[in-house]
XYZ file of C-alpha atoms in Angstrom:
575
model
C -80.393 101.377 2.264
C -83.891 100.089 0.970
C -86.061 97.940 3.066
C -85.861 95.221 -0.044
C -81.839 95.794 -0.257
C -82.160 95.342 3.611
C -83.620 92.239 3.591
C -81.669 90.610 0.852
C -77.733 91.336 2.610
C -80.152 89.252 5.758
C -80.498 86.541 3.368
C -77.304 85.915 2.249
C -76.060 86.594 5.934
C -78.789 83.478 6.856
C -77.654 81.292 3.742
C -73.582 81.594 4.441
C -74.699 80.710 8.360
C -76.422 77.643 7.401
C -73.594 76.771 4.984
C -71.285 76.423 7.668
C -72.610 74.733 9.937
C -73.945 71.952 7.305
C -70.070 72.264 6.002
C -68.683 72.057 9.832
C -69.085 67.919 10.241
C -68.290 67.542 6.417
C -64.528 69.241 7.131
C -64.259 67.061 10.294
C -65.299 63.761 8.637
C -62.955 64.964 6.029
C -60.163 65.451 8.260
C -60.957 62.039 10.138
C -60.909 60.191 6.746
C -57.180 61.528 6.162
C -56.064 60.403 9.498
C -57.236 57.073 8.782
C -56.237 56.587 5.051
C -52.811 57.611 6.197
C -52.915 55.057 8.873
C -54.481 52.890 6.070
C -51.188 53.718 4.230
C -48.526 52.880 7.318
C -50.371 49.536 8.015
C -50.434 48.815 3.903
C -46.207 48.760 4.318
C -46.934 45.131 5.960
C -49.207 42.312 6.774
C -50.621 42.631 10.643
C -50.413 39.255 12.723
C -51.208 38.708 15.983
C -48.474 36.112 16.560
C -45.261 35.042 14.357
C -44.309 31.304 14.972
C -46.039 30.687 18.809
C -44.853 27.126 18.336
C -41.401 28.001 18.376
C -38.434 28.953 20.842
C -36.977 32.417 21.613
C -35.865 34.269 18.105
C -32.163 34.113 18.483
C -29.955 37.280 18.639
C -28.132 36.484 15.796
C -31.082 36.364 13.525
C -31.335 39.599 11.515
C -35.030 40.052 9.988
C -35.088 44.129 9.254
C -34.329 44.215 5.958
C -35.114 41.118 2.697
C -31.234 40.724 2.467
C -30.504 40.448 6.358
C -33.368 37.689 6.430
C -32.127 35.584 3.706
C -28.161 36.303 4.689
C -28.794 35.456 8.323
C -30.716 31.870 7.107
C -27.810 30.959 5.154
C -25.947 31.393 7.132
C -27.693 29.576 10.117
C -28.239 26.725 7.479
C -24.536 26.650 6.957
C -24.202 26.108 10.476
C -26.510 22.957 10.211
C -28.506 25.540 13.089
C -31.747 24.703 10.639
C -34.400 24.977 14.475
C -32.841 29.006 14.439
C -33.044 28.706 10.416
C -36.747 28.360 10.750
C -37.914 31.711 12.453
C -37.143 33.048 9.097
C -39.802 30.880 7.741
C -43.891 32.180 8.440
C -45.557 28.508 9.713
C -48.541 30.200 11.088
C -50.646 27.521 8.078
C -49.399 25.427 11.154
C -50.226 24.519 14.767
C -47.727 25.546 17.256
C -46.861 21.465 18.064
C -46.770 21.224 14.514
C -44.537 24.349 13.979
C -41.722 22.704 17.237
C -41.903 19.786 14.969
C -41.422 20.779 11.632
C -40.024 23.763 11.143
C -36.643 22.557 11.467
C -36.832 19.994 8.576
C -38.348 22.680 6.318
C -35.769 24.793 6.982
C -32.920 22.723 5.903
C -34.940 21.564 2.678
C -35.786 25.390 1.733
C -31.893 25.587 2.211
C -31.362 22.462 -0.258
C -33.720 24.185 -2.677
C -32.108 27.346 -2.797
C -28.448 25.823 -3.191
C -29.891 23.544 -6.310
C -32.493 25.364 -7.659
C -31.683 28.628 -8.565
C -28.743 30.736 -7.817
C -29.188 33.406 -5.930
C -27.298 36.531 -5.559
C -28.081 38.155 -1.883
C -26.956 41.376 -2.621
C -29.747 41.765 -5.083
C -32.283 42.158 -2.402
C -33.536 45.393 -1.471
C -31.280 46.109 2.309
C -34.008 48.644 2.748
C -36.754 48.030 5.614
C -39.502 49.065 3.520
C -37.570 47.309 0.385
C -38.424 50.133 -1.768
C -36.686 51.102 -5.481
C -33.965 53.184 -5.236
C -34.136 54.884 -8.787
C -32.035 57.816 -8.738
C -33.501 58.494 -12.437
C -37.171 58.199 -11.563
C -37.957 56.653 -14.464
C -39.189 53.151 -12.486
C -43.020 53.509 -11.662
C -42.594 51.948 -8.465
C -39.303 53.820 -7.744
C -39.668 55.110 -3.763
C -42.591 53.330 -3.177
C -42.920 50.429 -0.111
C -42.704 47.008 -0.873
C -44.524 44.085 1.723
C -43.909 41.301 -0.893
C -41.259 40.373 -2.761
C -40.187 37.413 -5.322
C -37.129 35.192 -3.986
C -36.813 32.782 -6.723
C -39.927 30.800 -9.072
C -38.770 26.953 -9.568
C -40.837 24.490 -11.821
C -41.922 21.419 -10.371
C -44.044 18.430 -11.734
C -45.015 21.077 -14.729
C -46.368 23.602 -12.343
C -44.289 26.752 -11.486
C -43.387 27.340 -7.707
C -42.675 30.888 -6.815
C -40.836 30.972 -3.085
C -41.627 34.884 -1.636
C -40.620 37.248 0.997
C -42.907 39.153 2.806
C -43.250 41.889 5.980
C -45.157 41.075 8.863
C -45.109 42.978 12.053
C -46.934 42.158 15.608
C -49.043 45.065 17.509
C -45.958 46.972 19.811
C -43.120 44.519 17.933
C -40.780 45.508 14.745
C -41.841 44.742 11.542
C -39.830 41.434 10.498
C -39.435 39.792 6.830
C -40.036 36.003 6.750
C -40.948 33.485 3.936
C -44.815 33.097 3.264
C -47.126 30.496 4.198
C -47.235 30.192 0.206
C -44.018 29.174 -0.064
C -43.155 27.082 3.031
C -46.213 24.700 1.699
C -44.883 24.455 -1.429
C -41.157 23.654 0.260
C -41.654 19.920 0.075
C -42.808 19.897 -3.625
C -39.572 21.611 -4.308
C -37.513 19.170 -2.204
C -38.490 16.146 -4.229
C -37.806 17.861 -7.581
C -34.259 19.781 -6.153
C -33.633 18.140 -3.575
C -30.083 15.627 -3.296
C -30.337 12.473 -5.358
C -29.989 9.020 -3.379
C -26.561 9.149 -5.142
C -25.377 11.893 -2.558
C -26.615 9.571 0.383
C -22.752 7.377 -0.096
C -20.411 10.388 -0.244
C -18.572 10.623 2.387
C -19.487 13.847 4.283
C -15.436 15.635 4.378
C -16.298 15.917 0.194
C -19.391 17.721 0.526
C -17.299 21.107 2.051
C -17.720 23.889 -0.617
C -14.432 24.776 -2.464
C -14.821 27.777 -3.916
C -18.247 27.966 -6.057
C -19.118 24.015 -6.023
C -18.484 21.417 -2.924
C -15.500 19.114 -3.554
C -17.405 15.940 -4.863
C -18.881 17.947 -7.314
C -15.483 18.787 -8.715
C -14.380 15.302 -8.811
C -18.006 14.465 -10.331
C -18.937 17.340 -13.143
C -15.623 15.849 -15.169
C -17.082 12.494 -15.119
C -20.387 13.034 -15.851
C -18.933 15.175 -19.072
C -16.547 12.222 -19.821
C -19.559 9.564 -19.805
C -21.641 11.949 -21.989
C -18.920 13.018 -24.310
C -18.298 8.843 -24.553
C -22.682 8.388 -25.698
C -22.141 11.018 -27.900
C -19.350 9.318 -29.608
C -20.814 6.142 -29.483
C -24.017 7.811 -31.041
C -21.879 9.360 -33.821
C -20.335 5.555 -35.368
C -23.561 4.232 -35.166
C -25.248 7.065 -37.149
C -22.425 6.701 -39.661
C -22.921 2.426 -39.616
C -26.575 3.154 -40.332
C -25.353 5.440 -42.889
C -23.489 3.104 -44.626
C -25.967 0.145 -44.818
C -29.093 2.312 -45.876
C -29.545 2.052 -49.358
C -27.564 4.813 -51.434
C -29.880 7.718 -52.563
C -31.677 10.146 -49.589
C -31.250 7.584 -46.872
C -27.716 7.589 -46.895
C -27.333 10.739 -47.357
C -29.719 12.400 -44.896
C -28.221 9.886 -42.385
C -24.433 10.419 -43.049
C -25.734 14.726 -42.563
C -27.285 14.143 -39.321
C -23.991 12.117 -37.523
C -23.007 15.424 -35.215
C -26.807 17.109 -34.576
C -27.735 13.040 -33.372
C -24.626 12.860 -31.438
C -24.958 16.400 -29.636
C -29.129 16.158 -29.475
C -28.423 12.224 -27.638
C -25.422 13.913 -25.531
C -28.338 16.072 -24.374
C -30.522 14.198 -23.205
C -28.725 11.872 -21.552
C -27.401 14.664 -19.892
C -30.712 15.959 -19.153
C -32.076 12.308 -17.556
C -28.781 12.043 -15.545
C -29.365 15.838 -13.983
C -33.127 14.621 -13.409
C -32.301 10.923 -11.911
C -28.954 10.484 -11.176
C -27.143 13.195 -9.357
C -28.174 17.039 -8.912
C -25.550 19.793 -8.400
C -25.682 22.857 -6.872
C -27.306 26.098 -8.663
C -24.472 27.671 -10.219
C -23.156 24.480 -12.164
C -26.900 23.105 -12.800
C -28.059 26.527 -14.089
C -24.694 26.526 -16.705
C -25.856 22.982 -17.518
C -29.050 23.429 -18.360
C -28.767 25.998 -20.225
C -26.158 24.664 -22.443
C -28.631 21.385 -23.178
C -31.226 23.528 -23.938
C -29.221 25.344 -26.659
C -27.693 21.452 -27.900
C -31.001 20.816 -27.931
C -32.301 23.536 -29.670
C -29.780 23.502 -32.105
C -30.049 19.942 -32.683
C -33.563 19.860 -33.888
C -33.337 22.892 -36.012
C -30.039 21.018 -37.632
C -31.437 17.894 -38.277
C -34.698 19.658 -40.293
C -32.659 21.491 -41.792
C -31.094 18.288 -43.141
C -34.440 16.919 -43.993
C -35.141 19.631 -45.757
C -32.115 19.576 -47.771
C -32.767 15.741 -48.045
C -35.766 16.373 -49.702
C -34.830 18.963 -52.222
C -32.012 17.377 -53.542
C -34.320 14.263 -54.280
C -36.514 16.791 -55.477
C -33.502 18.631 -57.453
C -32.249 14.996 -59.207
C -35.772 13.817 -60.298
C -37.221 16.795 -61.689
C -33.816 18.884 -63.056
C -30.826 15.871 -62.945
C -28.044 18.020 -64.099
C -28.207 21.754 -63.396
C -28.352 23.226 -66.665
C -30.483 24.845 -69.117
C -31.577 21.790 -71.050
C -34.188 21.632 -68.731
C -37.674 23.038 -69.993
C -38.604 26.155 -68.091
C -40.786 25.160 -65.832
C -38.510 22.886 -64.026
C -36.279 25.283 -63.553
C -38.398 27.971 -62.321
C -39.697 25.382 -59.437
C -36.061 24.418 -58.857
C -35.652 28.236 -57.964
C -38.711 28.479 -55.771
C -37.739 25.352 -53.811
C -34.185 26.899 -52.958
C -35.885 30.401 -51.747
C -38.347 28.537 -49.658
C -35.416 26.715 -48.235
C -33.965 30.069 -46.925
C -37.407 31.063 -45.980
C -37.812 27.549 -43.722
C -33.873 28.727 -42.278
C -34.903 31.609 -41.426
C -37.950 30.465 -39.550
C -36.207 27.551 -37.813
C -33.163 29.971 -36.938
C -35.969 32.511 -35.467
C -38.209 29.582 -33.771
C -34.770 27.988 -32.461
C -33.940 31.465 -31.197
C -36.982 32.690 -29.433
C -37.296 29.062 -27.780
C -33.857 29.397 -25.990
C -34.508 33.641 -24.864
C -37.342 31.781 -23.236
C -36.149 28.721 -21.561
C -33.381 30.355 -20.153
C -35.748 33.003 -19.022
C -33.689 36.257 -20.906
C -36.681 38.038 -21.836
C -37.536 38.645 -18.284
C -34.132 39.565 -16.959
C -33.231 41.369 -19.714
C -36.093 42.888 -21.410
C -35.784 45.977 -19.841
C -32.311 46.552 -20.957
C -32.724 45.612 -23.840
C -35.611 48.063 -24.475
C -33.238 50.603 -23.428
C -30.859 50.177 -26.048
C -32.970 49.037 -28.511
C -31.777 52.333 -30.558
C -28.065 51.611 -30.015
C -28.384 48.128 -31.349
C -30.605 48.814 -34.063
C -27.585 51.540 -34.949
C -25.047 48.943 -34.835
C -26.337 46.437 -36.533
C -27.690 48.837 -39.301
C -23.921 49.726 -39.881
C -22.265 46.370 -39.146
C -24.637 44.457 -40.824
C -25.055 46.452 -43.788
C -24.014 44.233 -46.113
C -25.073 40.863 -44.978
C -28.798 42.575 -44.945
C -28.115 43.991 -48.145
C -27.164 40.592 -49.405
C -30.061 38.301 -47.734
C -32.551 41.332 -49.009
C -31.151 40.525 -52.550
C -31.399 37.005 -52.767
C -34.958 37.466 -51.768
C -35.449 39.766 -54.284
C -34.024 37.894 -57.327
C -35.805 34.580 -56.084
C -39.105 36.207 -56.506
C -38.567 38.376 -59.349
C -36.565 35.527 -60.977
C -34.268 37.392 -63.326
C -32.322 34.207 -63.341
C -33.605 30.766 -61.951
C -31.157 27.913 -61.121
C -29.929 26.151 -64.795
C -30.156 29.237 -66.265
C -26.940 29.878 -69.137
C -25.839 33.485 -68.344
C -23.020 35.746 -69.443
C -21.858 37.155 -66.503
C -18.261 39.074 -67.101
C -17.385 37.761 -70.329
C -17.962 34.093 -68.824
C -20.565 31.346 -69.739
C -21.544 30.224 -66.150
C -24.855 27.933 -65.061
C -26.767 29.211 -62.529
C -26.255 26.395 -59.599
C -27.071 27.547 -56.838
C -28.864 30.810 -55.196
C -28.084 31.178 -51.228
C -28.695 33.779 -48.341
C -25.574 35.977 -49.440
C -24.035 34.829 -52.482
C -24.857 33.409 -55.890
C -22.836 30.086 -56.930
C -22.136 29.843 -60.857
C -20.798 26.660 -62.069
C -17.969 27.929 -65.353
C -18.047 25.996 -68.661
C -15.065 24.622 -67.405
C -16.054 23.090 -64.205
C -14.933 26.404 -61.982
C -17.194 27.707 -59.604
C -17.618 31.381 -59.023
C -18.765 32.838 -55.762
C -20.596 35.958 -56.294
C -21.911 38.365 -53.398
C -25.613 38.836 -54.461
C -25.776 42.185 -54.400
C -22.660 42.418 -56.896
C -24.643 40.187 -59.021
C -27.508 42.072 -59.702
C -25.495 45.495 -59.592
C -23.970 44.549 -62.790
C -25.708 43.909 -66.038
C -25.673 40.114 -67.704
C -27.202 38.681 -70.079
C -29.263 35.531 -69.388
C -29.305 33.379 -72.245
C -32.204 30.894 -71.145
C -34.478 33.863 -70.347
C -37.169 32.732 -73.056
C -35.582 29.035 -74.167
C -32.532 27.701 -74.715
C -31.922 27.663 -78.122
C -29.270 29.909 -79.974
C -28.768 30.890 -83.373
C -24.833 30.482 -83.709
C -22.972 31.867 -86.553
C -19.555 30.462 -87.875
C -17.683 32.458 -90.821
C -15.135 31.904 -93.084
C -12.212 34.097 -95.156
C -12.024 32.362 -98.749
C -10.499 33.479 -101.630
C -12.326 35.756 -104.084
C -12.366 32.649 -106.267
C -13.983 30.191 -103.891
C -17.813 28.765 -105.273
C -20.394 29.765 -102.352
C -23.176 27.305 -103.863
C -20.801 24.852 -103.421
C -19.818 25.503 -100.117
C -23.564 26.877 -99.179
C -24.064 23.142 -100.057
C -22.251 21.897 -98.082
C -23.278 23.397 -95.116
C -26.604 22.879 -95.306
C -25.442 18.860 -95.384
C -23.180 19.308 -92.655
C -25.724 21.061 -90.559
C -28.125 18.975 -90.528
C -25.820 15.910 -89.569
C -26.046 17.273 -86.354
C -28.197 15.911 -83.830
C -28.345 19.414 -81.920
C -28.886 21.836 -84.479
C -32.750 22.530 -84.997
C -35.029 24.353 -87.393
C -33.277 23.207 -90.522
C -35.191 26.208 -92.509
C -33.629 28.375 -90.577
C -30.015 27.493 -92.188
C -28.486 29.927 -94.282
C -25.388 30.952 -96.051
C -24.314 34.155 -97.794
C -20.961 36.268 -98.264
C -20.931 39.019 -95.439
C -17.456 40.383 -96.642
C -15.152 41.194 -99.178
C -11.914 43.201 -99.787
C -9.340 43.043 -102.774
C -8.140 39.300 -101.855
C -10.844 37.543 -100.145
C -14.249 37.473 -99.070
C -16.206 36.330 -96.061
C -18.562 33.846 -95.953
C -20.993 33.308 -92.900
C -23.249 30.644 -91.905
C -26.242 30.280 -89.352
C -27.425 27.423 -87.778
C -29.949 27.216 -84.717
C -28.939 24.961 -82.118
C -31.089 23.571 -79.335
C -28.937 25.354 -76.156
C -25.807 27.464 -76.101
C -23.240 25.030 -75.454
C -24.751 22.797 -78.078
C -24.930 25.152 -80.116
C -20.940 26.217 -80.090
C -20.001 22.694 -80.353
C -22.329 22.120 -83.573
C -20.509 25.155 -84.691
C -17.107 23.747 -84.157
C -18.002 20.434 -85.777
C -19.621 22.185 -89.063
C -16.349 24.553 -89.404
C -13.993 21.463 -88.942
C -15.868 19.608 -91.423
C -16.112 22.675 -93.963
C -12.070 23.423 -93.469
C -11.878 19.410 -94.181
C -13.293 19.745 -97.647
C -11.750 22.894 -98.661
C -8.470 21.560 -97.890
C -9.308 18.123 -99.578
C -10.786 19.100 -102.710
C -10.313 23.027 -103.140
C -7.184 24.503 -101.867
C -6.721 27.345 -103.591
C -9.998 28.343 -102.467
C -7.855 29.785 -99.067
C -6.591 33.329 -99.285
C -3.069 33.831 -100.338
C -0.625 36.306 -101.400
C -0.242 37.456 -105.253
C 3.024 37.957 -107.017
C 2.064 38.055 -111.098
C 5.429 36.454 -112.549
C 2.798 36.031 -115.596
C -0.313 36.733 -116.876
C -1.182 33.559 -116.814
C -3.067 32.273 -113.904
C -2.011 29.446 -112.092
C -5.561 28.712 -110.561
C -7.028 28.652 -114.124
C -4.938 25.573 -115.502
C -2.179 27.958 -117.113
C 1.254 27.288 -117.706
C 3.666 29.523 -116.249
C 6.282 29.334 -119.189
C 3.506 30.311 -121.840
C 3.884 34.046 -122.884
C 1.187 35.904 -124.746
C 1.602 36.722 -128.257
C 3.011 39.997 -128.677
């Protein structure tokens, strides 16, 4: 080996050496930072204290604190009992002093026991019975599945328009067992939630031997819920005669009628909020029945509101509907019947919106989206199959009636032919099309059948119609005379129009007779065919009157003589 190859393998030699020894603290600083994130990580699975409730007696043995459902099973059960001084080591009062704690803590424990029976029901076995309270996601799919928990959510109450949330979490003393207890959060915010869920001054004169619990509710309450419903049931009858009083004295036109439309929505929306003041002021029952209740006033009253503009609406386009169209026909110039058609599809646009609006505000008063969302999420693709193949048709059908009120191949007044029937357009809806019959029947057509099948709108452009009436005369019959005629019955009539448009020629002929039509132009359809019918009655009239043998007959020649001529049947030509 070189000297220079020498001294090079001595560098490296040197250069490794130094690495080491510069790397040697590095690895133990390294291995020291481990050890203390992991003890970072054990002391992150709860919150250290260096006393839990100093200002209270001996934890009793029957108090189980290991696990979130333990805690909150063992303080029902002590509250139960009426035990609320052993009820209140499950509550964290270090916020207070240890006098303060002795003197308390009983009192809050029996109204965080009121709370919880009124405000919210809750379902014990939902808590985690784990120590750490971690998911147990045998999928995997939740991100926090097998992770430690030192916090959790009990129940979130609204109070005075600010939203109380009342919270378990893990605290553990140096050399004692971690415990779960209520935190200092939520036992401050205990009295708050007393004076909003707490018992009415109602409660205060039943006797105490009805306040046992039978089954779900306590025995007063089962004597009381069918009472309150009687008294509100009663309002809401009261509510619907008056409605119907004030009906019947408003003057006739909108007011009546919007008011006689709104009788059950005022009824149900009043039932409501009675209801609603009574739950507030009056009496309070326990979570189960108050949760039921509530939720079924905030759909009346959902429901309600959306009804009754929905009525308004309706209100207002039939006023709208009488002054600008009256009747629902064709007579009406184009315009007017175009808007008429645009009114009715932004009525189903404001349904739709109000039905949406009505539906999104219930999902979030009664708090679905949270409980649910998830779920729903998951079958998201399940629904959207079902209701693709259930709903097929009433989709197909709403889709439609959009369509056609946009593109307006029809517009309500229109005349159409629709299946060899005159019918007036009266009405275009969500999922069917309603066609009033010359006759005063009323055909209910499925949208989409509608516009599958070809028809022939006769108000398309205007409503005028050339009509055409003809007649089978005898070969003999004078057509100035009865083209005459025609023109002077023709123009008798108040709906025929265009008088230069009149005409009358012989379409027809064959070895007997010949066919004579005439043309008149009449202001709408059904004008039109009864000008028609009046100008043939009155042509028949005349014929008959002064020119019978003008009708077709059948020939026998008994003579050569002709009897229409003037000649007499006994005369005989000379030979």
């Amino acid at each position: 080996m070189t000297g220079n190859g020498a001294r090079r393998l001595l560098a490296v030699w040197a250069a490794m050496a130094v690495a080491i020894l510069l790397a040697g603290p590095g690895v133990a600083q390294m291995s020291q930072g481990t050890d203390a994130n992991d003890g970072d990580s054990e002391e992150g699975e709860w919150f250290l204290l260096d006393s839990i409730n100093a200002g209270l007696d001996e934890v009793p043995e029957q108090l189980r604190r290991e696990t979130p459902r333990e805690t909150i099973r063992s303080f029902l059960a002590l509250t139960e009992q009426e035990d609320f001084v052993a009820a209140a080591h499950v509550l964290n009062l270090g916020e207070l002093g240890p006098a303060e704690q002795r003197e308390r803590g009983a009192e809050l424990a029996r109204q965080l026991a009121e709370v919880l029976q009124r405000g919210e029901r809750l379902n014990v076995s939902d808590l985690s019975g784990r120590p750490d309270a971690a998911i147990e996601d045998p999928s995997g799919q939740h991100p926090q599945a097998g992770q430690p928990r030192r916090n959790l959510e009990l129940a979130s109450l609204d109070a005075e328009g600010d939203t109380y949330d009342i919270r378990l979490a893990r605290y553990r003393v140096e050399g004692e067992d971690p415990v779960w207890l209520i935190t200092p959060d939520s036992v401050a915010s205990i009295p708050v939630l007393y004076e909003a869920f707490g018992p009415s001054l109602l409660e205060a004169f039943i006797p105490e031997r009805f306040k046992a619990t039978l089954g779900m509710l306590q025995i007063w309450e089962w004597i009381a819920i069918p009472l309150f419903l009687l008294v509100t049931g009663l309002v809401g009858w009261g509510v619907y005669g008056l409605v119907g009083l004030l009906a019947h004295w408003s003057p006739s036109g909108a007011p009546s009628i919007f008011t006689g439309r709104i009788r059950v929505p005022m009824a149900l929306l009043v039932m409501a909020f009675v209801a609603q003041a009574v739950l507030d002021y009056v009496v309070s029952f326990t979570a189960v029945a108050t949760t039921f209740m509530r939720v079924l006033l905030i759909i009346l009253i959902a429901w309600g509101v959306g009804t009754i503009a929905l009525r308004l609406v309706d209100t207002l386009l039939l006023k709208v509907t009488r002054r600008i169209a009256g009747e629902i026909d064709d007579t009406k110039p184009r315009d007017e019947r175009k808007l008429l058609t645009t009114l009715y599809a932004l009525r189903r646009i404001i349904i739709l919106i109000t039905v949406v609006a009505v539906t999104v505000y219930v999902l979030s008063q009664i708090q679905l989206f949270e409980t649910l969302g998830m779920s729903l999420l998951a079958s998201a693709s399940v629904v959207t199959v079902l209701v693709g193949i259930a709903g097929q048709a009433v989709l197909g059908n709403i889709l439609s009636s959009f369509q056609v009120s946009l593109a307006k191949p029809i517009r309500i007044g229109d005349l159409v032919m629709f299946e060899g029937q005159w019918c007036y357009v009266e009405g275009i809806f969500y999922t069917f099309i309603r066609l009033r019959v010359w006759d005063e029947r009323r055909l209910i057509v499925p949208v989409t059948y509608f516009v599958s099948r070809p028809f022939e709108n006769l108000s398309i452009k205007g409503a005028k119609l050339c009509r055409t009436l003809e007649l089978v005369l005898h070969l003999s019959a004078d057509i100035p005379t009865i083209r005459e005629k025609f023109m002077a019955f023709a123009k008798e009539e108040d709906n025929v129009i265009e008088h230069h448009k009149l005409c009358c020629y012989v379409t027809g002929q064959s070895e007997r007779t010949q066919t004579v039509s005439c043309y008149l132009m009449a202001s709408d359809p059904f004008a039109g065919w009864i000008a028609e019918m009046n100008v043939r009655e009155r042509l028949m009239a005349f014929i008959r009157d002064n020119h019978p043998e003008w009708w077709p007959r059948e020939i026998a020649v008994l003579s050569q003589h002709d009897i229409a001529k003037g000649g007499h049947p006994d005369a005989r030509e000379p030979s």
